[in-house]
Amino acid sequence: MAAQKGNSFFNNSLFIFITRAFPTLANLVILLYYSHALPKPIYGLYQSFWIHLYFIYPLACFGIHVLIITYSPSFILKLARSISKFQYLFYLFWVGVVCTLFAWLEYTSRGMDLGFIVPFLFILVFAIGMVLESIIIVFKNMKTMAFINFVYALAFCLIHKQVLNTNFSLRVLFTSLLVLSTLKTLSYLVIVLFRVKLHRDDEEVDSKPLSEIRKLWLHLGFYDILQMAFGGLDKFMISILLSSTLSAIYYNGSQNIPFLPVLLSAAGSAVLIQLIKVKSEDENVALIRMMNQLARILSSIVFPVFFFLVFYSKEIFHFILPEYPDSVPVFVMYLLVLPLKAYSFTTPLQKLHKGAIINIGAIADLVLAMIMIYPLYLWLGLPGVALSFVISTYIQASFYLVYSAKLLGVKAWQMIPWANWVTKLIVFGTLFIAIHYITSHYFDGKIPLILGLSLMVVIIGLSVGVELIKERKYGRESSQTEVA
C-alpha cells in the first residue's frame, strides 16, 4: 500500500508538472525568439502585456484555484452547491471589475493598439482556465489536460511565428492567442462537466466547516496577490530609484529559474491531492512522511541545478546575455535562495487551514526585505539588494517550518530529511567543483557549458532514480511489517 501511494504521489507530481511545463516552455522559447526578432520598443510592449496579466490575474482568481486543490472532488461539488446566487453574482461583478482594470491598462498603453475588448476577454478566459485547471487536477484527469496543454503550447509557438513572418501586429497576435486560449478553456470546461457527473454521487471525505474554508480562501487569495507583488517589488524599486542601465543589469540578473516554480507547485499540489483520502486521524503522520518524500525527490533535482548555475553562471551569461556580465553577481546572489525550492513550506500550513500564519510569514518577508535593502545596497551594491530578499526568504521559511512542526506535534528537524540534504549538498557540491574545473581547464567556448549541463542532467537522473528505488523498498518493507 505504501509503495502504491508513493507511486501515485510521484505520478501525480509528474503529470501536474508536465501539464504546466508545456506552456512555460512555449513562453520561454518565444521570449528568446522575440527578444532577438523584434525591435526593443515593440518587444517591450509585448512583454508588458504578459507582465500586467500575471500581476493582475490573481485578483480575479483570488485564491480559488489554490483553495480547490486542498479538497476532494465531492467536497468541491458540495461547496459549489452551497454558494448562493448573490455570492456568485458578486464574484462575477468582482471579476468584471478586475478585467475592466486590465483592459483599461492595455487600452491606454501607448503603442499597444489592442482596443478594449481583446484584453478584457483575454484575462477573463485566462482566469477561468486557471480555476478549471485546478478542478481537473483534483479530479485526477491529468493525462488529458497534459495533452491539451501540449497542443496549446505548440499552437502558441506557431501563432507567434506566423504573425511575425507576416505583417506583425500586436492586435492580430493577441486576438489569435485569445482564440487559442478560449479553445483550451472550453476543452477544460467539457472535461470538468464530464467529471462532475462521475463524482456527483461520491461520499464526502472532508468535513471542514464552511466558515473555516471561507477564512482559508480569503487568506490564500491575499497570499497569492502578495506573492505576485513581492516577486516584482525589487525590480520595481530599482527601476524607479536607479538609472535605466542599473535597472537592466539587475533585471537580467534577478530572473526566476524556468520550471522550478512549476515543479514546486506541482509537488505541493500532489501532496494535497494524495492526502484527500487519508483518514483524519492519520493525516498528520501521512503529511510529515509525504513532505519528507517530497523533499528527498525535489532536492535530487534542485541541488544539482543550484550547483550547476552557481559554478557556470559566467558561462551562461556569456552565452545568453554577453552584453550583461555585470548581472552575474546579482544572479549568483539570487541563486542562494534556490535550495529552499526543494521544499514546499506552505503546503502543511495550507492543509492545516492556517492561512493566517502563511500571510504573517509573507508580510514579515516583505517587511524584512524592505528594511535590509538600503543598508545592504550601500554595502554590496546591486547584489546587496538581491541578498536582502534571500535573507528574508530564509527567515520566512524557518518560521513556516517551526510553526508547522509545532502544529503537527514534532520537532522542526523531523519535517525535513536533514541527513539526506546534507549528504547531497556535500556530494553534489564536490562533483560540480571538480566538473567545472576539468571542463573549463581542458575545453574552450561553449563546450564546458554543454558538458556541465549534460552532467547535471545525468546526476539528476541518477539521484531521482536512487530516491525512487529507496521509496519502493521502503514501501515494500512497510507493507511486510504491517502484514506481520
CSV table of N, CA, C and O in Angstrom, one decimal, residues 159-169 172-173:
chain,number,residue,atom,x,y,z
A,159,ILE,N,1.6,30.3,-33.7
A,159,ILE,CA,0.9,31.6,-33.9
A,159,ILE,C,1.9,32.7,-33.9
A,159,ILE,O,1.9,33.6,-34.7
A,160,HIS,N,2.8,32.7,-32.9
A,160,HIS,CA,3.9,33.7,-32.8
A,160,HIS,C,4.7,33.8,-34.0
A,160,HIS,O,5.1,34.9,-34.6
A,161,LYS,N,5.1,32.6,-34.5
A,161,LYS,CA,6.0,32.5,-35.7
A,161,LYS,C,5.2,33.1,-36.9
A,161,LYS,O,5.8,33.8,-37.7
A,162,GLN,N,3.9,32.7,-37.1
A,162,GLN,CA,3.2,33.1,-38.3
A,162,GLN,C,2.9,34.6,-38.3
A,162,GLN,O,3.1,35.2,-39.3
A,163,VAL,N,2.6,35.1,-37.2
A,163,VAL,CA,2.3,36.6,-37.1
A,163,VAL,C,3.6,37.4,-37.3
A,163,VAL,O,3.6,38.4,-38.0
A,164,LEU,N,4.7,36.9,-36.8
A,164,LEU,CA,6.0,37.5,-37.0
A,164,LEU,C,6.4,37.5,-38.5
A,164,LEU,O,7.0,38.5,-39.0
A,165,ASN,N,6.1,36.4,-39.2
A,165,ASN,CA,6.5,36.3,-40.6
A,165,ASN,C,5.6,37.0,-41.6
A,165,ASN,O,6.0,37.1,-42.7
A,166,THR,N,4.4,37.4,-41.1
A,166,THR,CA,3.5,38.2,-42.0
A,166,THR,C,3.7,39.6,-41.5
A,166,THR,O,4.7,40.1,-41.0
A,167,ASN,N,2.6,40.4,-41.7
A,167,ASN,CA,2.7,41.8,-41.2
A,167,ASN,C,2.4,41.8,-39.7
A,167,ASN,O,1.3,41.7,-39.2
A,168,PHE,N,3.5,41.9,-38.9
A,168,PHE,CA,3.4,41.8,-37.5
A,168,PHE,C,2.5,42.9,-36.9
A,168,PHE,O,2.6,44.1,-37.2
A,169,SER,N,1.6,42.4,-36.0
A,169,SER,CA,0.7,43.3,-35.3
A,169,SER,C,0.3,42.8,-34.0
A,169,SER,O,0.0,41.6,-33.9
A,172,VAL,N,-3.3,41.6,-33.9
A,172,VAL,CA,-3.5,40.3,-34.6
A,172,VAL,C,-3.0,39.2,-33.7
A,172,VAL,O,-3.6,38.1,-33.5
A,173,LEU,N,-1.8,39.4,-33.1
A,173,LEU,CA,-1.2,38.4,-32.3
A,173,LEU,C,-2.0,38.0,-31.1
A,173,LEU,O,-2.4,36.8,-30.9
